[in-house]
PDB file of C-alpha atoms and ligand atoms in Angstrom:
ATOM      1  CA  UNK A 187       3.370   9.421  18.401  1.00 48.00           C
ATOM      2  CA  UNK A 188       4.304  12.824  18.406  1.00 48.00           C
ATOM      3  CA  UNK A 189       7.718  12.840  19.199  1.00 47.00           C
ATOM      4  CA  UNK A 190       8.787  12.725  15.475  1.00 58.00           C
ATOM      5  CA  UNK A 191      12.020  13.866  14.585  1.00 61.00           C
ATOM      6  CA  UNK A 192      11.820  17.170  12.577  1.00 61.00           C
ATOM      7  CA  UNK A 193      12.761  17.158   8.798  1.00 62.00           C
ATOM      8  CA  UNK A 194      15.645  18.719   7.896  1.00 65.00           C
ATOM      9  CA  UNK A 195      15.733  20.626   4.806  1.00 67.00           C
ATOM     10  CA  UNK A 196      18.320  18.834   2.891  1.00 78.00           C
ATOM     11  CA  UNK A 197      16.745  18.722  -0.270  1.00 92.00           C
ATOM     12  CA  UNK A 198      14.282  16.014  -0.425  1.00 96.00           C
ATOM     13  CA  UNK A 199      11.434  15.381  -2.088  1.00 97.00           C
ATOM     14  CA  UNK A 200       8.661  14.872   0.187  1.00 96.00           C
ATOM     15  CA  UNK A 201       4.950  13.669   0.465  1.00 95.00           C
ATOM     16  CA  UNK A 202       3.678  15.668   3.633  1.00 93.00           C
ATOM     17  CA  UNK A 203      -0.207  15.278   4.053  1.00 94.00           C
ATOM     18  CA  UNK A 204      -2.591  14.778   6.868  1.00 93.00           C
ATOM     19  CA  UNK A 205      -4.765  11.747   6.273  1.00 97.00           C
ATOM     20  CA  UNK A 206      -7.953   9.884   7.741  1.00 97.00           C
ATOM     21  CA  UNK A 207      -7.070   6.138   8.648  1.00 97.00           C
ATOM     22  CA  UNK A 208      -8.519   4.843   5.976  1.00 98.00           C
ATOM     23  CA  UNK A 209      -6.179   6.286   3.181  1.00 98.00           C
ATOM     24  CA  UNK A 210      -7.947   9.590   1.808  1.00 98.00           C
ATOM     25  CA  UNK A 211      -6.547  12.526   1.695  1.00 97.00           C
ATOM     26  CA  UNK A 212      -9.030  14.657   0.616  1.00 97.00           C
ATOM     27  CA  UNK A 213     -12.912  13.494   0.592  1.00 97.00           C
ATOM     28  CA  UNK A 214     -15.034  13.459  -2.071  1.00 97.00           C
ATOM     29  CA  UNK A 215     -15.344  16.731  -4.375  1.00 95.00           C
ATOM     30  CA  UNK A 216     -11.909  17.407  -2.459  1.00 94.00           C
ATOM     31  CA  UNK A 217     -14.057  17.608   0.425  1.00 94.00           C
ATOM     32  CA  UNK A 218     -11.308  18.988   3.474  1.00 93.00           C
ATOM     33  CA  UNK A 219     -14.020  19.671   6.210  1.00 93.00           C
ATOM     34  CA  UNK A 220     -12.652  16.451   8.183  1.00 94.00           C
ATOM     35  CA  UNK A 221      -9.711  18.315   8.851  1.00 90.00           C
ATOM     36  CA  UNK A 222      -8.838  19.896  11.962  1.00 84.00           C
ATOM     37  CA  UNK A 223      -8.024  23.679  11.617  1.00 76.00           C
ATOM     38  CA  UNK A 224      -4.873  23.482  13.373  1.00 73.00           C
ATOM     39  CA  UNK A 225      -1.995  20.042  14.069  1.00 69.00           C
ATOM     40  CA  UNK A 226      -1.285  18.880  17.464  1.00 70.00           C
ATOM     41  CA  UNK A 227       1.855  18.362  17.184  1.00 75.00           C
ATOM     42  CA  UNK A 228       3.991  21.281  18.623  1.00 80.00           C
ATOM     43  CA  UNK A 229       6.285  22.855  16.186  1.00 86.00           C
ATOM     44  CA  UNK A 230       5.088  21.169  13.128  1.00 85.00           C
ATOM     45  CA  UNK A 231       4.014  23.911  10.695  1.00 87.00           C
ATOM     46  CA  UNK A 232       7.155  25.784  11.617  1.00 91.00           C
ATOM     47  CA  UNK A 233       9.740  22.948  11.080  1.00 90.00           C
ATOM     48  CA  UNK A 234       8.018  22.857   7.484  1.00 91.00           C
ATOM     49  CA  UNK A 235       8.315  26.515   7.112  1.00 92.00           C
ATOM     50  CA  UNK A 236      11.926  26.694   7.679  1.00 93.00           C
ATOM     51  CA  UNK A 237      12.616  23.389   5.427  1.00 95.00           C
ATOM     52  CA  UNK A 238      10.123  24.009   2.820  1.00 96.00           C
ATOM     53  CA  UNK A 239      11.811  25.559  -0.392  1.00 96.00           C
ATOM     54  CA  UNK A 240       9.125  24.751  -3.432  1.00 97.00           C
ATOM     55  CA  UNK A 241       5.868  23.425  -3.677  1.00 96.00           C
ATOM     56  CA  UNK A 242       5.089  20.525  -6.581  1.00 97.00           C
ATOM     57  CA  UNK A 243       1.276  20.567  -7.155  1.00 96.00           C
ATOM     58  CA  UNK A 244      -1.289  19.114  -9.566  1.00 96.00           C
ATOM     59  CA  UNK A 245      -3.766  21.172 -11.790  1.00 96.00           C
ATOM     60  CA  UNK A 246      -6.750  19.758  -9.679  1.00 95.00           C
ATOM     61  CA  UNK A 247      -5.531  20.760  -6.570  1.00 92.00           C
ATOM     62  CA  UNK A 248      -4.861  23.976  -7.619  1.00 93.00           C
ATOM     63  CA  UNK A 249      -7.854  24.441  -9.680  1.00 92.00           C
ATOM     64  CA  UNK A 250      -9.717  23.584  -6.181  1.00 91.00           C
ATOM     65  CA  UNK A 251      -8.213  25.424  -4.125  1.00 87.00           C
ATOM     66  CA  UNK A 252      -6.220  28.603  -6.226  1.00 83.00           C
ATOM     67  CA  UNK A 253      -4.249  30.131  -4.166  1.00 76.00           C
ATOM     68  CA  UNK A 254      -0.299  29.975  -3.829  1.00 66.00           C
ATOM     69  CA  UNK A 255      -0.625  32.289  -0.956  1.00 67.00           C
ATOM     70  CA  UNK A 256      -2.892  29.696   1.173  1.00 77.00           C
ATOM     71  CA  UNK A 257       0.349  27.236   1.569  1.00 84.00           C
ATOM     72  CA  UNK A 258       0.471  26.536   5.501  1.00 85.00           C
ATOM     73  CA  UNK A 259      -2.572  28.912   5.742  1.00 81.00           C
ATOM     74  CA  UNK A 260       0.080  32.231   3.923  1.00 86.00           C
ATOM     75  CA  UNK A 261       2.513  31.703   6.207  1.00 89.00           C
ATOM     76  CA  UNK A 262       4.942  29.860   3.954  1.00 92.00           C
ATOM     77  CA  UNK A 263       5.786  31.714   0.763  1.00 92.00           C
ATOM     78  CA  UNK A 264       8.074  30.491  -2.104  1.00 95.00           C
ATOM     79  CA  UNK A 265       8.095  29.094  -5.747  1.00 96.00           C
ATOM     80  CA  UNK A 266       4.682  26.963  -6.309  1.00 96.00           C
ATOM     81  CA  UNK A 267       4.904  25.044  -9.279  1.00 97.00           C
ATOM     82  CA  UNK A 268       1.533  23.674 -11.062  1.00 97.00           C
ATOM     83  CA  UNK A 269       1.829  20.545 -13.714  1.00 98.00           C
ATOM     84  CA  UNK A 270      -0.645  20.562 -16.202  1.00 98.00           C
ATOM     85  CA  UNK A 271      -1.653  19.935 -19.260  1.00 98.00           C
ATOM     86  CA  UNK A 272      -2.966  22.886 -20.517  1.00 97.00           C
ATOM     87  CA  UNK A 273      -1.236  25.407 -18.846  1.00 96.00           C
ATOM     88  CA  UNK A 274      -2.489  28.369 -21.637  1.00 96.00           C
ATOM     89  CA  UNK A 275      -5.843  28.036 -19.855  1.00 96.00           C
ATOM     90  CA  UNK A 276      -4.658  28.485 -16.229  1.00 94.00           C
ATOM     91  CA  UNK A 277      -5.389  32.138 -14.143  1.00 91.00           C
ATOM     92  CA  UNK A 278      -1.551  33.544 -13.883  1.00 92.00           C
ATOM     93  CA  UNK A 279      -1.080  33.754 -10.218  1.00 92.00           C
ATOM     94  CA  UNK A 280       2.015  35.568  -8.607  1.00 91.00           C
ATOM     95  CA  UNK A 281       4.979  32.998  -7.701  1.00 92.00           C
ATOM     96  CA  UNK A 282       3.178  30.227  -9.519  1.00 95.00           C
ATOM     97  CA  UNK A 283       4.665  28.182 -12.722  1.00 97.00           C
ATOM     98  CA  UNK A 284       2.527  26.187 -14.673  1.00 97.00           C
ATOM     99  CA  UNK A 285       4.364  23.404 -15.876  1.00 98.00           C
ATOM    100  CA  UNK A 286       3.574  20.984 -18.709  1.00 98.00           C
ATOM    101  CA  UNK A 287       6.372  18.012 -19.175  1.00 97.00           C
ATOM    102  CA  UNK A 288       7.209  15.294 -17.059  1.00 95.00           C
ATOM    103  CA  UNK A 289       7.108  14.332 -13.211  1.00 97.00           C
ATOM    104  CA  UNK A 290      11.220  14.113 -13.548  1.00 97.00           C
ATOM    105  CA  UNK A 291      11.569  17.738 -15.585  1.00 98.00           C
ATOM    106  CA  UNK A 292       8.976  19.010 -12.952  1.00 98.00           C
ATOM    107  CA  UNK A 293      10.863  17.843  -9.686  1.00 97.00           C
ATOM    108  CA  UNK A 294      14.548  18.817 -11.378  1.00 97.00           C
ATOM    109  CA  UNK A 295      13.126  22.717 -11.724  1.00 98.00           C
ATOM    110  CA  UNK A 296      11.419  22.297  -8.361  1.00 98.00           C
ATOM    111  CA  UNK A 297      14.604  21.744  -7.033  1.00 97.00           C
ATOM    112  CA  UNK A 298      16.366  24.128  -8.084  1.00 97.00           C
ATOM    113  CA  UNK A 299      14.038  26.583  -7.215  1.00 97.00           C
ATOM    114  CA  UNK A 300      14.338  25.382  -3.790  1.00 97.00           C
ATOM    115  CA  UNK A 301      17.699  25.846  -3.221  1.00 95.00           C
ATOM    116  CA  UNK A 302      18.699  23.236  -1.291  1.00 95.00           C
ATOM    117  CA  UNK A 303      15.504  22.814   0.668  1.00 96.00           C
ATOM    118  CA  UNK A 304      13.258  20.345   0.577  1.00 96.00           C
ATOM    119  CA  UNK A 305      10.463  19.979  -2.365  1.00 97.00           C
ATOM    120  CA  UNK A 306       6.993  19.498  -1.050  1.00 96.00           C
ATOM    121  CA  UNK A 307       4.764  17.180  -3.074  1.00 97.00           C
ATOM    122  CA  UNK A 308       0.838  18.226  -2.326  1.00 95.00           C
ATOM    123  CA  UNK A 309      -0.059  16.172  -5.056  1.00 97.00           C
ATOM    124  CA  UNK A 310      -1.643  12.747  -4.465  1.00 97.00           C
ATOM    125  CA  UNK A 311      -0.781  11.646  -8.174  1.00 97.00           C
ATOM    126  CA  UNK A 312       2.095  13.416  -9.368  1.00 98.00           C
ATOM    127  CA  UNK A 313       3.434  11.731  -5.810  1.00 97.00           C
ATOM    128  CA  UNK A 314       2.791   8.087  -7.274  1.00 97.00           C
ATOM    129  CA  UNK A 315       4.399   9.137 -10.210  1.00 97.00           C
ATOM    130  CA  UNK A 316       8.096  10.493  -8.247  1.00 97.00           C
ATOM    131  CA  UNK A 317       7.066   6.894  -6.333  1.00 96.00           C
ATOM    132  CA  UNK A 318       7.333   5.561  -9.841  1.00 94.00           C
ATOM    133  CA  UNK A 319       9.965   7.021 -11.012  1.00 95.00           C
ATOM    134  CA  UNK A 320      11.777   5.952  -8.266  1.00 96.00           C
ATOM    135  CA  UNK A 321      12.022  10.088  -6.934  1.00 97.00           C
ATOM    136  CA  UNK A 322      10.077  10.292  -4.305  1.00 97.00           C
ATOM    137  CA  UNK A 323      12.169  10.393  -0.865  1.00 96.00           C
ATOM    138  CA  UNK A 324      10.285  10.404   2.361  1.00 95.00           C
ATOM    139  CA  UNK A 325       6.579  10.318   3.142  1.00 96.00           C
ATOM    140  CA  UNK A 326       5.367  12.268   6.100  1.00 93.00           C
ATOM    141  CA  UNK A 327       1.879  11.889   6.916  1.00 94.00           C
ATOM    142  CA  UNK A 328      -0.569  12.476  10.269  1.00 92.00           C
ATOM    143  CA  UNK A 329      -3.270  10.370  10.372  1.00 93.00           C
ATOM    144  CA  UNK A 330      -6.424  11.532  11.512  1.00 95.00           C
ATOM    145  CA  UNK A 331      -9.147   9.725  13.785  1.00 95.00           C
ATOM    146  CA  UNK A 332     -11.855   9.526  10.926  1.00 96.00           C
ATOM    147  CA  UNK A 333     -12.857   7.469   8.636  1.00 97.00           C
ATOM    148  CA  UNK A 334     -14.076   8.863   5.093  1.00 98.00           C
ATOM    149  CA  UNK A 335     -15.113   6.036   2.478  1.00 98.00           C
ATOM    150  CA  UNK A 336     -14.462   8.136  -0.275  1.00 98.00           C
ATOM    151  CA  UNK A 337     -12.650  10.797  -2.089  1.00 98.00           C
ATOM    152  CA  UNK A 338      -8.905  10.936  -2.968  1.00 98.00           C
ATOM    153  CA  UNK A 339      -6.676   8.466  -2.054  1.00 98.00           C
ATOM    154  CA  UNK A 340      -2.911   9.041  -0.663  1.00 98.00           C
ATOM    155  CA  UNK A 341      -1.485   6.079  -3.515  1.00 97.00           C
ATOM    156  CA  UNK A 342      -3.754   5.298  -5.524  1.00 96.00           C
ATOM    157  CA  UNK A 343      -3.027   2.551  -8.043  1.00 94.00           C
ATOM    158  CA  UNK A 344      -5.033  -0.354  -8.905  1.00 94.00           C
ATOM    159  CA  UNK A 345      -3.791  -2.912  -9.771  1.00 95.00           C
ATOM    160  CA  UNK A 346      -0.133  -2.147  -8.954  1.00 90.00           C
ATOM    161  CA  UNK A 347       2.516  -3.881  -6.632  1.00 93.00           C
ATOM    162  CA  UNK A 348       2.689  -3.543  -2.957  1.00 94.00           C
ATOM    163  CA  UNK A 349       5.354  -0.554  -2.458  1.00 94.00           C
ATOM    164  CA  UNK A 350       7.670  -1.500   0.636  1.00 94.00           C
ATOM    165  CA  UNK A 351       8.174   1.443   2.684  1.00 94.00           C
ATOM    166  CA  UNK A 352      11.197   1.934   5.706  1.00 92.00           C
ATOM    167  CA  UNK A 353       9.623   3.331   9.147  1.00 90.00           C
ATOM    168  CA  UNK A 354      12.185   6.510   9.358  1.00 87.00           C
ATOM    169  CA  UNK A 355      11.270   8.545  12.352  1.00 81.00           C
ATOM    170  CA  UNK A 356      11.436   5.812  15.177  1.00 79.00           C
ATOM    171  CA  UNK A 357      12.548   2.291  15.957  1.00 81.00           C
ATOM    172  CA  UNK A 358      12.329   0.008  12.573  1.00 78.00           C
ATOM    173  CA  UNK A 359       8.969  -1.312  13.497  1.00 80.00           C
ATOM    174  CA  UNK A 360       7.091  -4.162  11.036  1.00 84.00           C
ATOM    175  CA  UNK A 361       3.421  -2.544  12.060  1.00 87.00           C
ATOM    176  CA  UNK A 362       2.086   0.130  14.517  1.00 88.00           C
ATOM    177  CA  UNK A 363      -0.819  -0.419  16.458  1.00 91.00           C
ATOM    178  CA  UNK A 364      -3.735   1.860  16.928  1.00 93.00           C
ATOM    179  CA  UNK A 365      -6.852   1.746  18.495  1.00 96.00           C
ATOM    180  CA  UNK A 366      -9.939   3.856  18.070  1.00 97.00           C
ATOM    181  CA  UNK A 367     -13.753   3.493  18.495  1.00 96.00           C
ATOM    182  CA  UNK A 368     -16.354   5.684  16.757  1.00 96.00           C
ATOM    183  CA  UNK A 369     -18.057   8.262  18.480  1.00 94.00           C
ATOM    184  CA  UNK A 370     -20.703  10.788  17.466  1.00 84.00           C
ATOM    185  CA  UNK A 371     -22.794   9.087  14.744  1.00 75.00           C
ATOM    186  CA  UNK A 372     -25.849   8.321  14.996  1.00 62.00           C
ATOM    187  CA  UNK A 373     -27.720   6.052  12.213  1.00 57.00           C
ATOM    188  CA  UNK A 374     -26.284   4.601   9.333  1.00 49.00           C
TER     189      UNK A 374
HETATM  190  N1  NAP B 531      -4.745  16.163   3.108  1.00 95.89           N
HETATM  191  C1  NAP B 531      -3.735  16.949   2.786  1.00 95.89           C
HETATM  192  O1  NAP B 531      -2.851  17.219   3.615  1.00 95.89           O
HETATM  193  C2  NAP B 531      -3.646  17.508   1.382  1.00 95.89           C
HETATM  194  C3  NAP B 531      -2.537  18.280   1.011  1.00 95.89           C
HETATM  195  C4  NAP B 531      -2.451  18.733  -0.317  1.00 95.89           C
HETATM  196  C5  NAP B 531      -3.430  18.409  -1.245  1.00 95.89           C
HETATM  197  N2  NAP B 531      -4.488  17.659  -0.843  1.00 95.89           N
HETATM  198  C6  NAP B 531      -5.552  17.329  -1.788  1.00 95.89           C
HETATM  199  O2  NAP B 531      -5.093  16.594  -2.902  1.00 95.89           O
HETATM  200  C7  NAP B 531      -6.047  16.763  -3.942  1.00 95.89           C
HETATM  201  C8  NAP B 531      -5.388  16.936  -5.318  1.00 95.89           C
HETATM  202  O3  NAP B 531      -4.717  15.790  -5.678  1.00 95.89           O
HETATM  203  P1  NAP B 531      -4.948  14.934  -7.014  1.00 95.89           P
HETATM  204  O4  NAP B 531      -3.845  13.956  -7.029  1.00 95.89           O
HETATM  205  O5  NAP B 531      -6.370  14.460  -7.058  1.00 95.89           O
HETATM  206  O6  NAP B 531      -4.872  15.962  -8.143  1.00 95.89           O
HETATM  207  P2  NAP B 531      -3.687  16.891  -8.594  1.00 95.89           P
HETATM  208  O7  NAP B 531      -2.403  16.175  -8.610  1.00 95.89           O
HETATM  209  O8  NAP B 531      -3.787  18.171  -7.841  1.00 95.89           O
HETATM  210  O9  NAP B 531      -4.143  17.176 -10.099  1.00 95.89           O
HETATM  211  C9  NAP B 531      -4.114  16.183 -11.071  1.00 95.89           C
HETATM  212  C10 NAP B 531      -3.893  16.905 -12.370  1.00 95.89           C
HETATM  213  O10 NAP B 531      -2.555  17.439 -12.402  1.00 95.89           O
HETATM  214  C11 NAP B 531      -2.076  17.397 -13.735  1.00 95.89           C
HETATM  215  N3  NAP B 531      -0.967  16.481 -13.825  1.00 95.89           N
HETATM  216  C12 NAP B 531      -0.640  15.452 -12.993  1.00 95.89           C
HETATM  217  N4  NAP B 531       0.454  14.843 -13.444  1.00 95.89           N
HETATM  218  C13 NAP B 531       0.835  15.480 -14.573  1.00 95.89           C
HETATM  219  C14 NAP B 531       1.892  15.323 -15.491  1.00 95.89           C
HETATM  220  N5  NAP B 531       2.808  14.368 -15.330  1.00 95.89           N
HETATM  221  N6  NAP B 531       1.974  16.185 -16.540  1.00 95.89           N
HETATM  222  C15 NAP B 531       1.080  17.175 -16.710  1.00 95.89           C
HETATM  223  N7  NAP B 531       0.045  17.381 -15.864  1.00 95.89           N
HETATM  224  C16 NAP B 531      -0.068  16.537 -14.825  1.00 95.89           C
HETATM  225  C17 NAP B 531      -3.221  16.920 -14.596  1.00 95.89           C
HETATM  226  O11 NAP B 531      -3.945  18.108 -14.887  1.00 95.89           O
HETATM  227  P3  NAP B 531      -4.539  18.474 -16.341  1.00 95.89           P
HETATM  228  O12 NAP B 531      -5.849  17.802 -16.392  1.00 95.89           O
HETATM  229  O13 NAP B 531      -4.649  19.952 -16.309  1.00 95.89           O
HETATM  230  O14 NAP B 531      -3.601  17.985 -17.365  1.00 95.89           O
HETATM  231  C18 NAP B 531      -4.019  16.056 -13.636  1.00 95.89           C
HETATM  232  O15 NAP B 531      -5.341  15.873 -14.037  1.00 95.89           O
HETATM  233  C19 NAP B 531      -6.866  17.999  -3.614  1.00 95.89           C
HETATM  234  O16 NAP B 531      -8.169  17.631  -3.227  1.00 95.89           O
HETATM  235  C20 NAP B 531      -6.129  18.575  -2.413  1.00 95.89           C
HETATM  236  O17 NAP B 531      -7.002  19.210  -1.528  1.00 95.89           O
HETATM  237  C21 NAP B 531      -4.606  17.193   0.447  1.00 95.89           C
END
């Protein structure tokens, strides 16, 4: 499974998160100690890089973790934009926007900013809003070996209609199989 084709930055606006199997991508409290330090698949963090022109991110996100400078652990840098809103009570940080209007205004000055490049989307909600909107493009996610229970979800919207999604980066496949047990955890 790790022979996926890299992304190509064409301008697209992407969802690129890593995820535990059960649909969270960050635990509760935006909990990320499940995650590994570092991806296992070769060549990852530099594809995204290269192809990465802006960031879109929510005011939660940033508010948890505030630092533009932390995007693919500093070794990305570029336009971060932040929806909120009540950007007038957000720290000014350097090469961050705080945007207040709408997931389509945001994504159009994302965009631009990006210069052709792709958009990155680390924003579980403003994500199902593009989805929405109908302005989302690709989904790229690597799913971890853990199980959380809890915290935030990757689409989270109750009540809404199944969203059909194309398998893009291999043969058009209707499911994909895999197999884990648990290890380590003792108790209940
Ligand atoms: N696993 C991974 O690879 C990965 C990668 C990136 C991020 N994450 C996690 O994702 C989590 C954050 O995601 P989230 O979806 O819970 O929160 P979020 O998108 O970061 O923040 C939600 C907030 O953004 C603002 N917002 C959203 N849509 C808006 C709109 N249309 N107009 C104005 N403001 C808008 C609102 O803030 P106001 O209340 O200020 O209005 C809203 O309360 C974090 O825990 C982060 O660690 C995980």
């Amino acid at each position: 499974m790790h022979d996926t084709s890299p992304r190509t930055a064409d301008g697209k606006v992407l969802w690129h998160f890593s995820m535990s199997l059960d649909g969270f991508v960050a635990g509760p409290g935006h909990g990320m100690d499940w995650m590994p330090a570092a991806t296992n698949r070769p060549g990852l963090v530099e594809e995204y890089l290269e192809t990465t022109g802006a960031v879109l991110g929510g005011r939660d996100g940033w508010d948890a973790f505030p630092a533009a400078g932390a995007v693919y652990g500093g070794a990305w840098s570029g336009p971060v934009f932040v929806l909120t809103h009540h950007p007038e009570d957000a720290e000014p940080a350097d090469g961050v926007t705080f945007l207040n209007c709408d997931v389509a205004e945001a994504v159009q000055i994302a965009r631009r900013a990006a210069g052709g490049k792709n958009v990155e989307v680390l924003s579980p909600s403003i994500g199902r809003q593009l989805l929405d909107a109908g302005l989302l493009d690709e989904i790229d996610l690597h799913i971890l070996p853990v199980l959380l229970g809890d915290g935030i979800r990757l689409y989270d919207a109750p009540g809404g209609a199944p969203v059909p999604l194309e398998f893009v980066n291999g043969d058009p496949v209707e499911e994909i199989n895999l197999r884990y047990r648990p290890v380590g955890r003792s108790g209940g």
